[in-house]
Coordinates of C-alpha atoms in Angstrom, one line a residue:
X101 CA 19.1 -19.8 20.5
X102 CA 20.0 -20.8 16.9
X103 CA 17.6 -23.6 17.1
X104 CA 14.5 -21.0 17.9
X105 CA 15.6 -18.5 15.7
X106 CA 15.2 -21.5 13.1
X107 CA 11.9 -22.6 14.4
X108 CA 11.0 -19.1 13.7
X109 CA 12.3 -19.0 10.5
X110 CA 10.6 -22.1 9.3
X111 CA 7.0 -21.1 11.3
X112 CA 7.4 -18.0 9.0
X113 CA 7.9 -19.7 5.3
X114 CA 5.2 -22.4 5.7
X115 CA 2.5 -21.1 7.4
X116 CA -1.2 -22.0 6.5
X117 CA -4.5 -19.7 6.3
X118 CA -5.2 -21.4 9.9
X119 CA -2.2 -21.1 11.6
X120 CA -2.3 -17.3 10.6
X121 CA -5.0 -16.7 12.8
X122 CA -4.7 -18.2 16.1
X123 CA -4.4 -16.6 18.7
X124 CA -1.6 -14.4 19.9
X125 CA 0.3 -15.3 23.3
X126 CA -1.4 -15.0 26.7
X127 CA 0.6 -11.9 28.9
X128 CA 1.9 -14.9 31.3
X129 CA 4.9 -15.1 28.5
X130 CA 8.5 -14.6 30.1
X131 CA 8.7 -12.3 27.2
X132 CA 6.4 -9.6 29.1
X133 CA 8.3 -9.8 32.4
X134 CA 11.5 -8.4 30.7
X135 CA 12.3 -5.0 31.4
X136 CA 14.2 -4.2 27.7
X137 CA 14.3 -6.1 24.8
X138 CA 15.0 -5.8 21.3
X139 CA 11.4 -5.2 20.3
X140 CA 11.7 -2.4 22.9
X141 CA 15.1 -1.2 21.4
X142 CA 13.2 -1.5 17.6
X143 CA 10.6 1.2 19.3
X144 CA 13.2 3.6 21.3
X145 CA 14.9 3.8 17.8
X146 CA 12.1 4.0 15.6
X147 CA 10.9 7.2 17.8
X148 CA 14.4 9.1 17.6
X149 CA 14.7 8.4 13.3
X150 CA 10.9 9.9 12.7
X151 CA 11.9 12.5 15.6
X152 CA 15.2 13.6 13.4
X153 CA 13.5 12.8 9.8
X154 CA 10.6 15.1 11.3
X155 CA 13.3 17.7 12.2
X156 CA 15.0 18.0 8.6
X157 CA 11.6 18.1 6.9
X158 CA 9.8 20.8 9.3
X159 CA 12.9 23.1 9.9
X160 CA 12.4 24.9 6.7
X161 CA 8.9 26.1 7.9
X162 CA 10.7 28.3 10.4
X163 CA 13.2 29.3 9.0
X164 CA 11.9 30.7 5.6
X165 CA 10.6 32.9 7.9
X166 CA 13.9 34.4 8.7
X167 CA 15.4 33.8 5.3
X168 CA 12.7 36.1 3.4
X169 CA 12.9 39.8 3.4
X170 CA 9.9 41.2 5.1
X171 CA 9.4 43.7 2.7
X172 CA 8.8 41.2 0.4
X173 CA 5.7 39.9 2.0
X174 CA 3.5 43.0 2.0
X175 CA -0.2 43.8 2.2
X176 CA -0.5 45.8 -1.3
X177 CA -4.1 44.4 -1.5
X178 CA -5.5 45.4 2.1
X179 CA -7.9 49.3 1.9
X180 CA -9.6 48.0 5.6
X181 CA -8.0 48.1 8.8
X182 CA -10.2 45.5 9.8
X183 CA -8.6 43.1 7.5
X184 CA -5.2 43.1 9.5
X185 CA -4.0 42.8 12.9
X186 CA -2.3 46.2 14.2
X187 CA 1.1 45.4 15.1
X188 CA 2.4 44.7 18.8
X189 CA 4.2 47.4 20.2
X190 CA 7.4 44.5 20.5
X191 CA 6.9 43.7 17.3
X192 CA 10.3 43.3 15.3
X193 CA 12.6 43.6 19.1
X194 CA 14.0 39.9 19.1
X195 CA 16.6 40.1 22.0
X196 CA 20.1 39.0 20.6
X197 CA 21.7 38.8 17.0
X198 CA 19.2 38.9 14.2
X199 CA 19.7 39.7 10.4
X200 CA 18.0 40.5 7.4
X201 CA 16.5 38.0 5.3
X202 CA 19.0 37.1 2.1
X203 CA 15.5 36.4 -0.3
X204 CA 13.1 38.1 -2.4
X205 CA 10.1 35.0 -2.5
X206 CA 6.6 36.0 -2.5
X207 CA 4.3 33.9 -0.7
X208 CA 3.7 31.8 -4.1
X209 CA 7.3 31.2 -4.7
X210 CA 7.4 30.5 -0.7
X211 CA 4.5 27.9 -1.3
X212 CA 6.3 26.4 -4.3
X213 CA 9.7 25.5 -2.3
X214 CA 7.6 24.5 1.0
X215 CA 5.9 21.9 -0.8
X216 CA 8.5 20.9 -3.0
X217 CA 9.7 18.2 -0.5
X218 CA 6.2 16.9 -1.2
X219 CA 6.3 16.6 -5.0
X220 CA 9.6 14.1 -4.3
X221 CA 7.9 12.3 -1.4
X222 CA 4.9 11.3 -3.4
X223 CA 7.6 9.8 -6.2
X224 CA 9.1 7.6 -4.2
X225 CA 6.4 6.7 -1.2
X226 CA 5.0 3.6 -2.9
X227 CA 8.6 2.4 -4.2
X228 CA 9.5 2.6 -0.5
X229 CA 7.0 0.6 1.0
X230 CA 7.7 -2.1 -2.1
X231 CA 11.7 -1.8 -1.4
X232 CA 10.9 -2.8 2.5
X233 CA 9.6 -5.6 2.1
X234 CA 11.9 -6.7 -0.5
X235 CA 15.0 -5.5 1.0
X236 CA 13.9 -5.1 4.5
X237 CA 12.6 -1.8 6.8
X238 CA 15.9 -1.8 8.0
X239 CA 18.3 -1.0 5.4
X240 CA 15.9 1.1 3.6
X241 CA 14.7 3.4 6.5
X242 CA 18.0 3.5 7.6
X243 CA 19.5 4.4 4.4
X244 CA 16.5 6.6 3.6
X245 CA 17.4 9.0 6.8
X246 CA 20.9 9.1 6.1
X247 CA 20.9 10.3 2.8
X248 CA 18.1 13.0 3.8
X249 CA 20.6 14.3 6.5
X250 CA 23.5 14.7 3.5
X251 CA 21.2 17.1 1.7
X252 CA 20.1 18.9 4.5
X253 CA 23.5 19.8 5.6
X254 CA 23.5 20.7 1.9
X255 CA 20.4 23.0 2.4
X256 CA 21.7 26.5 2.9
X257 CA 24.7 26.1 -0.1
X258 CA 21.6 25.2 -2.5
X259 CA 19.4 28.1 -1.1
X260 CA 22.3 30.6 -1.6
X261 CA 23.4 29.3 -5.3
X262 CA 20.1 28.8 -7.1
X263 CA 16.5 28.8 -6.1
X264 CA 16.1 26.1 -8.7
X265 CA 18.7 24.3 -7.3
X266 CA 17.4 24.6 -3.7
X267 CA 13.7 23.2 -4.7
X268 CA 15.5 20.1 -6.6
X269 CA 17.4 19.5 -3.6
X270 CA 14.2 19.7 -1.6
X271 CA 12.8 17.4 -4.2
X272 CA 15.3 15.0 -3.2
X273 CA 15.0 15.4 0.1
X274 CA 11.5 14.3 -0.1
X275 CA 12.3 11.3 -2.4
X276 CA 14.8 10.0 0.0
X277 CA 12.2 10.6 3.3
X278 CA 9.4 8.9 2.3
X279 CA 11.4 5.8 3.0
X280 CA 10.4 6.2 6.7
X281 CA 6.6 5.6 7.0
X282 CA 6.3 2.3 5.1
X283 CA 10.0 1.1 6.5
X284 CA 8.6 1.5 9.9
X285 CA 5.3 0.1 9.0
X286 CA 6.9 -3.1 7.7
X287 CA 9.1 -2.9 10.8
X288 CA 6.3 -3.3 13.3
X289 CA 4.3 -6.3 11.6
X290 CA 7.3 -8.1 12.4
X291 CA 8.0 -7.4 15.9
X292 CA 4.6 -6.2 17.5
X293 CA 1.8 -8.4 18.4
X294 CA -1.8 -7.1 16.9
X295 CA -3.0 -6.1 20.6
X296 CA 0.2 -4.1 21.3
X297 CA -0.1 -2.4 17.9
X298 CA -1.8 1.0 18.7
X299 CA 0.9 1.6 21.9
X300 CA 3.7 0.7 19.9
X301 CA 2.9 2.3 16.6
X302 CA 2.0 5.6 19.1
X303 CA 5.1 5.6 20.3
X304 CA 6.9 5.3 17.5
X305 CA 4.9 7.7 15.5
X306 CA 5.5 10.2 18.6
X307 CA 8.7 10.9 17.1
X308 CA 7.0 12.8 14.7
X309 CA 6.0 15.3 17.1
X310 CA 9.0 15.4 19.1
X311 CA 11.0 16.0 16.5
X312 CA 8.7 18.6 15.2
X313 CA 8.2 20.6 19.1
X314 CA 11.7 20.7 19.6
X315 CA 12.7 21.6 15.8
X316 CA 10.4 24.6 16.1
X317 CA 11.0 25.6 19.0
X318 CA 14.8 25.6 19.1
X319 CA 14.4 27.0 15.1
X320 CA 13.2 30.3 16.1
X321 CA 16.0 31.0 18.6
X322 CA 18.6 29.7 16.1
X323 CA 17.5 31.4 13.9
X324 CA 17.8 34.4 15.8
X325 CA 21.0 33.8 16.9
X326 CA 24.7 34.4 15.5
X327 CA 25.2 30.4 16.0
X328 CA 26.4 29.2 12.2
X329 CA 25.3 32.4 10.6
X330 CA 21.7 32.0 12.3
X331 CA 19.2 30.4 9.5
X332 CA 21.6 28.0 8.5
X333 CA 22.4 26.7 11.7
X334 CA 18.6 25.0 11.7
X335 CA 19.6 22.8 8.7
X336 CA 23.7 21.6 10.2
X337 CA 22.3 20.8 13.4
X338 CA 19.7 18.5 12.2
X339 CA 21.0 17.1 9.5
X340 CA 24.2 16.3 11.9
X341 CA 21.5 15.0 14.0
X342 CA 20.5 12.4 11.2
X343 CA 24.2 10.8 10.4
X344 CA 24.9 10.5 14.5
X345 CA 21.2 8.1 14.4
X346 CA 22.3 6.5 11.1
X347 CA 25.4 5.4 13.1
X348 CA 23.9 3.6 15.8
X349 CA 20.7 2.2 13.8
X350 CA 22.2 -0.5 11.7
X351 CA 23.9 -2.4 14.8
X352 CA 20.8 -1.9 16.7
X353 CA 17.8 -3.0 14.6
X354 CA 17.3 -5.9 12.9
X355 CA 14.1 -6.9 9.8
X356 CA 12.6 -9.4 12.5
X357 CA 13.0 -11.4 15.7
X358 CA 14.5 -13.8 13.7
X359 CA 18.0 -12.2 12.2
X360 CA 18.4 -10.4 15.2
X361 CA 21.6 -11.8 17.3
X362 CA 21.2 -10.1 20.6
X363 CA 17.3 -11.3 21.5
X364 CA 16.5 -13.5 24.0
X365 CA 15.2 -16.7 24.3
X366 CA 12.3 -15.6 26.1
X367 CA 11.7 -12.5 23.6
X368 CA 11.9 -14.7 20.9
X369 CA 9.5 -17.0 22.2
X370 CA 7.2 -14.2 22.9
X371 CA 7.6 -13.3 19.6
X372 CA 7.3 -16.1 17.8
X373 CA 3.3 -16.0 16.8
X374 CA 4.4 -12.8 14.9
X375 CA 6.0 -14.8 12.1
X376 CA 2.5 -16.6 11.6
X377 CA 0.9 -13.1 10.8
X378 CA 3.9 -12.0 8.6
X379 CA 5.4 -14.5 6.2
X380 CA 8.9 -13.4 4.6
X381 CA 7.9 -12.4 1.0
X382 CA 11.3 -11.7 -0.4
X383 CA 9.5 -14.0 -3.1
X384 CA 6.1 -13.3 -3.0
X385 CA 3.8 -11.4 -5.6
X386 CA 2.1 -8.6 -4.6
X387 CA -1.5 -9.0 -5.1
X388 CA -2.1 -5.0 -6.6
X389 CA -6.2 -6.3 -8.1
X390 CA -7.1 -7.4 -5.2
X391 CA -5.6 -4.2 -3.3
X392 CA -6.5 -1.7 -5.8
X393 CA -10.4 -3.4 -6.1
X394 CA -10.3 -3.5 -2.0
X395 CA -13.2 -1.2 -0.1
X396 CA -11.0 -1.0 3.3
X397 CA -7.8 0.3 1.2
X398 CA -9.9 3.2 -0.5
X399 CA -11.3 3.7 3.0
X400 CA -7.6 4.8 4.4
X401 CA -6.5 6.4 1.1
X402 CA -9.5 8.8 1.6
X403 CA -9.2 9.5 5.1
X404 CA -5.4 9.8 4.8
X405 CA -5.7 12.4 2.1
X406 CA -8.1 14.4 4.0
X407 CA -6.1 13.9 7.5
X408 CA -2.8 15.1 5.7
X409 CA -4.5 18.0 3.8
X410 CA -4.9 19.7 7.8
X411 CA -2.4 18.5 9.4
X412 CA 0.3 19.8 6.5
X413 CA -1.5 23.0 5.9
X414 CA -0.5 23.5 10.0
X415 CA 2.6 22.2 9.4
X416 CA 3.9 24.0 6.8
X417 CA 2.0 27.4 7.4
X418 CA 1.4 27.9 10.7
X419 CA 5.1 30.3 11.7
X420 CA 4.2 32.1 8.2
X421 CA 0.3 32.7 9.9
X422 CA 1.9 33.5 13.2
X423 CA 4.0 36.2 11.7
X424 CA 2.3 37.8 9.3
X425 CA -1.4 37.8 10.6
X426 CA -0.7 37.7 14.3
X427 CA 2.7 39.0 14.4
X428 CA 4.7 37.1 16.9
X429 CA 8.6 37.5 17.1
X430 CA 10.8 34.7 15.4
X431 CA 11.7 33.4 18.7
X432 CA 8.1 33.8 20.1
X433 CA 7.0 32.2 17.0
X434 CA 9.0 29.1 16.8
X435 CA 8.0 28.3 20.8
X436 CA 4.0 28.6 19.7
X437 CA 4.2 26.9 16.9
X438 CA 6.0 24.2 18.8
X439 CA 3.2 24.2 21.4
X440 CA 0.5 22.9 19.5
X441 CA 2.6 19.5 18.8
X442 CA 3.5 19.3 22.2
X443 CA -0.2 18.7 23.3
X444 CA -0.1 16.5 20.0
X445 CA 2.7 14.5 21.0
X446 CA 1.1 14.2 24.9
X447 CA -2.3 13.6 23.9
X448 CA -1.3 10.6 21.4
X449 CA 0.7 8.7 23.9
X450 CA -2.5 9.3 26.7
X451 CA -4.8 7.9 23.3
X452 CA -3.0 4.9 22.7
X453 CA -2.7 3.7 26.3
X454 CA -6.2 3.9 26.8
X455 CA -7.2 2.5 23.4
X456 CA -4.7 -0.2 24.2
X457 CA -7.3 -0.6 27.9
X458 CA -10.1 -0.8 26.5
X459 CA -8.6 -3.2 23.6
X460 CA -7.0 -5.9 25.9
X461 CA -10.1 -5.7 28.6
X462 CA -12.3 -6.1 25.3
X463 CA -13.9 -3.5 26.1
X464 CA -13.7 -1.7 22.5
X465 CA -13.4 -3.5 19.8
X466 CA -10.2 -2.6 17.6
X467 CA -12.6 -1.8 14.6
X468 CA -14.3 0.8 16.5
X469 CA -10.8 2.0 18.3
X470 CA -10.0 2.7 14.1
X471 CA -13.3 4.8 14.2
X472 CA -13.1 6.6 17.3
X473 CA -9.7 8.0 17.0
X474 CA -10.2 9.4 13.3
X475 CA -13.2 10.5 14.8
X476 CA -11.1 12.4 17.4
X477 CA -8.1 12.9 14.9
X478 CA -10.8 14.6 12.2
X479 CA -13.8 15.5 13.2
X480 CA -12.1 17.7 16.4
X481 CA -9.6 19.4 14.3
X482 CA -12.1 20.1 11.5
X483 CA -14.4 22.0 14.1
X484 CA -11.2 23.9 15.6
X485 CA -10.5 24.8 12.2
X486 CA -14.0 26.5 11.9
X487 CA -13.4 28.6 15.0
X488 CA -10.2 29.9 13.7
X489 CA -12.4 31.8 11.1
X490 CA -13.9 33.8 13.8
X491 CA -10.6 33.9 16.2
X492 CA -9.5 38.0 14.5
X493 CA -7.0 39.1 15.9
X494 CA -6.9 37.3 19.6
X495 CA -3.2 36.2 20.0
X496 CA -4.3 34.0 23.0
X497 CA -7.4 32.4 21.4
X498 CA -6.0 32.1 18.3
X499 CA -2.7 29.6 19.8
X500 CA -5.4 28.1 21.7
X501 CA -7.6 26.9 19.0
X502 CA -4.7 25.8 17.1
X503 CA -3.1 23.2 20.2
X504 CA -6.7 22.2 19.9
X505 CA -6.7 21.2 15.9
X506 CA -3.3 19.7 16.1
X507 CA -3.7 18.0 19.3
X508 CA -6.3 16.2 18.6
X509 CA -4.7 14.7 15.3
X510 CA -2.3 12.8 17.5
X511 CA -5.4 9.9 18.1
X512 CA -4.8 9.5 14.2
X513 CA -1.6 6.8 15.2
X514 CA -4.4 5.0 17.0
X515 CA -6.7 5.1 13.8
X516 CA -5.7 4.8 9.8
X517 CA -1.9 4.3 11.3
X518 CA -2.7 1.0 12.3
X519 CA -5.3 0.0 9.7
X520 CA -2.6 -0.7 6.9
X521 CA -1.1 -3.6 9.5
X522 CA -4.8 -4.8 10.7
X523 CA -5.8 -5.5 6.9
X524 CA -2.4 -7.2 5.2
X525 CA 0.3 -7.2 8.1
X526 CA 2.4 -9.3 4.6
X527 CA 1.8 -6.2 3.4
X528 CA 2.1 -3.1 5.7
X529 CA 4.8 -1.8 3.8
X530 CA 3.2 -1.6 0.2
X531 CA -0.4 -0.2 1.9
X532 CA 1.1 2.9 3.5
X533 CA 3.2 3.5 0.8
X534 CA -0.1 3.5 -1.5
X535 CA -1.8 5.3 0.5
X536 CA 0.8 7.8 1.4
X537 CA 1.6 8.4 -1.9
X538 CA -1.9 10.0 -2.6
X539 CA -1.9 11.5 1.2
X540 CA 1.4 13.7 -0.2
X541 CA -0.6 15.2 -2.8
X542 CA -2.1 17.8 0.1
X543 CA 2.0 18.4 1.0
X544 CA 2.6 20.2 -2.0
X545 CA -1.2 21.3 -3.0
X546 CA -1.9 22.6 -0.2
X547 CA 1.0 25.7 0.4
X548 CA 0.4 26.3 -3.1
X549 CA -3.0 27.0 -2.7
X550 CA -2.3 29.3 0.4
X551 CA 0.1 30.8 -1.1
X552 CA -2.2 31.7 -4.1
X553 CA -4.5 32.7 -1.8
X554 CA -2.5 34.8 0.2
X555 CA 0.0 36.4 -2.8
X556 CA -0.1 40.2 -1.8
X557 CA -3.0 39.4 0.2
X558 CA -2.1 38.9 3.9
X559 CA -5.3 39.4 5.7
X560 CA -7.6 37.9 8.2
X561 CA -10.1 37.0 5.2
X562 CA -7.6 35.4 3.1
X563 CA -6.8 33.1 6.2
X564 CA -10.1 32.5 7.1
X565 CA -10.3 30.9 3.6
X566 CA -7.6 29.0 3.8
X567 CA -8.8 27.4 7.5
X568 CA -12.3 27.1 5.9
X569 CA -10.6 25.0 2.6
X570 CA -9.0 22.7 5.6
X571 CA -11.7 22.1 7.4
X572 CA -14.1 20.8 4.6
X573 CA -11.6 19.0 3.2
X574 CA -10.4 17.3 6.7
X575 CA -14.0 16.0 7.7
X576 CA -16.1 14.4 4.5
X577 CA -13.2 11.9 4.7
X578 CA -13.4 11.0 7.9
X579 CA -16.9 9.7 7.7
X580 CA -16.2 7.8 4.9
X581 CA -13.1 6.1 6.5
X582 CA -16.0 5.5 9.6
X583 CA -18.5 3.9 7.5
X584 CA -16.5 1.7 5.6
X585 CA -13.5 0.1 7.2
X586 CA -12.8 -2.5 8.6
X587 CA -10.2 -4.2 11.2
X588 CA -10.4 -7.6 9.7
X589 CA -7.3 -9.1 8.2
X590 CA -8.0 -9.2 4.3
X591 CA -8.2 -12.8 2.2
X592 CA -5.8 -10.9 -0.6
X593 CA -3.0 -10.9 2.7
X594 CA -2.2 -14.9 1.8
X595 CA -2.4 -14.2 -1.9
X596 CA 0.2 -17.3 -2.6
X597 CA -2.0 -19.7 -0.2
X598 CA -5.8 -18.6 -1.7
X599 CA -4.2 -18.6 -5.5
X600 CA -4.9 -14.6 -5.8

């Protein structure tokens, strides 16, 4: 065993621009016919940590809900019946323990501390993907998620003292998150094989929307409960949630095939082609001309920026949109807000397997799997988006449209998710980290827009613009992102070996 780890280890610091691109292993290897391994481990826990790191970002989007005083929130600009929806005769009859909201926010001092996570995750996205492949996915996911737990089990002592204090620990919170994408990213150019990419990177990305389903869902009913004072039992339980991962990740996970001391010899032979398409570049110099001057890398920074703008508007807004315009319960509203990532979370797993189909039967090519799932994850949710401007006041239509626009963004792990590994696997890390450091901006742009939009101003027209705003922004990109990338490993990936 230590003489293949070597092998690998030495395959991995002296490869050549030729041996970089042969051919990955036929499916015959032992490695396929075993039924766990520590790639598969990698996965399992890569799921859970963006399922918990999901959990602590999206909890507060329910439970500001509950933590604002409802008078706060009013109408004062709305003359028209027609610009509201009448309210359900249940409306404000939660079964069980409920309590007034503790805060006077108006909707722009509610879109300030929703996107205030964002303004730290776009510090500290590009300094993550750099830190990963320097110091390894590993320690600096893992380390990442831990510390975000701390401060959300700090969460409801900063809301209470200080609003200032609560968005600068929210700031933080972001900071410390945005370790997860480009840790994970670096993490699976090192132990999947490029036709395996789309179901593993799924998989793993899934986590996102388990973690969000079952964080909205359950947040409405503890919300609504008496369990650790009701809103602040959303942020303990998650954030307890986080250490209890922390725990078991470090023994578990390892950088690569190589370090790890639990792999088998069949694994690790399976494996071994991996460390010709990533190189160990403890050492290496990132080449940032030849990045920042690269058509492909523009490609996803657009599309990702454009994907993100939609997908966090949802995210952050959608219980406010449910309450206010459509006037769900809290725990009504935290199961239908849930629902739509549900079908996400489904949909994305059914996606990848069949892009995965049509990839090893060479049926598709991967460059046009990249431009049919951000044709799915854009173009669909962009059009759903429309509809929602004509929805009124239709409960049922309304939730439907919306599992529409949010399912269809799961085919997105299939599309620009995987780009940043197809173009520079040496550099997955770095790439998403670049490009998710300008796909944050929407985080914290966005709520503040709706939230400018919406100030004293809670009506079916204000909505409509804010869908409208979405939907623009969500489709030019994807067209771009269509026309111009590409699934092509880039020259700039063996800077040392070209001279770059």
């Amino acid at each position: 065993m230590k003489d293949d780890r070597e092998s690998l280890a030495s395959s991995a610091g002296g490869k050549s621009l030729r041996a970089t691109q042969s051919a990955p292993p036929e499916d015959t290897s032992d490695g396929t016919k075993e039924i766990w391994g520590a790639r598969h481990t990698f996965a399992f826990m890569g799921f859970l940590g963006f399922a918990v790191i999901y959990a602590m970002r999206v909890n507060l989007s329910v439970a500001i809900v509950a933590m604002v005083a409802k008078n706060v929130t009013t109408n004062t600009n709305v003359t028209d019946d027609d610009l509201a929806c009448p309210l359900p005769d249940d409306y404000g009859q939660d079964d069980g323990y409920s309590q007034p909201g503790e805060f006077d926010w108006d909707e722009k001092t509610q879109g300030l501390i929703l996107g205030s996570f964002y303004y730290g995750y776009a510090c500290t996205n590009l300094l993550s993907g750099i830190a990963a492949e320097r110091f390894g996915g590993r320690l600096v996911g893992g380390v990442g998620i831990l510390l975000t737990s701390v401060l959300t089990l700090l969460t409801p002592w900063a809301a209470r003292t200080s609003d200032g204090l609560f968005i600068a620990l929210r700031i933080l919170e972001g900071m410390t998150s945005a370790t997860s994408f480009p840790s994970a990213n670096s993490l699976i150019a090192a132990w999947v094989l490029p036709e395996e990419r789309s179901k593993y990177s799924s998989f793993i990305y899934a986590g996102v929307q388990f973690g969000t389903v079952v964080t909205l869902a359950a947040s409405g009913f503890m919300c609504n409960s008496s369990f650790l004072g009701g809103w602040p039992s959303v942020f303990y339980v998650f954030g307890s949630l986080g250490v209890v991962w922390s725990v078991f990740w470090f023994p578990l996970v390892y950088d690569n095939p190589a370090q790890h001391p639990r792999i088998s010899k069949h694994e690790l032979e399976y494996l071994k082609p991996i460390a010709q398409l990533k190189t160990s570049i403890s050492t290496k110099k990132t080449p940032w001309k030849s990045i920042w001057t690269s058509k492909p890398v523009w490609s996803i920074i657009v599309v990702h920026f454009g994907f993100n703008w939609a997908f966090y508007t949802l995210l952050t807004e959608l219980p406010t949109y449910l309450d206010r315009i459509q006037h769900f319960n809290l725990s009504s509203n935290g199961l239908l807000s849930a629902l739509p990532y549900a079908i996400m979370y489904v949909y994305s797993l059914f996606h990848s397997l069949l892009m995965d189909h049509f990839t090893k039967n060479k049926t598709i090519r991967i460059l046009n799997v990249r431009r049919l799932s951000m044709a799915v994850a854009c173009f669909v949710p962009m059009l759903a988006l429309i509809g929602m401007c004509f929805v009124g006041c239709h409960r049922t239509l309304a939730i439907v449209i919306l599992c529409i626009a949010v399912g269809a963004c799961g085919a997105c792990y299939s599309g620009h998710f995987c780009s940043h590994v197809d173009l520079a696997p040496c550099y997955a890390g770095t790439l998403i980290g670049l490009t998710g450091t300008f796909a944050t901006i929407p985080g914290f742009v966005s709520p503040a827009v709706t939230g400018a939009i919406t100030k004293d101003n809670q009506t079916l027209a204000a909505w409509q613009t804010v869908f409208l705003i979405s939907a623009v922004i969500t489709g030019a990109p994807a067209l771009i992102y269509i026309l111009t990338i590409s699934a092509d490993t880039q020259p700039w990936n063996y800077a040392e070996e070209l001279g770059f």
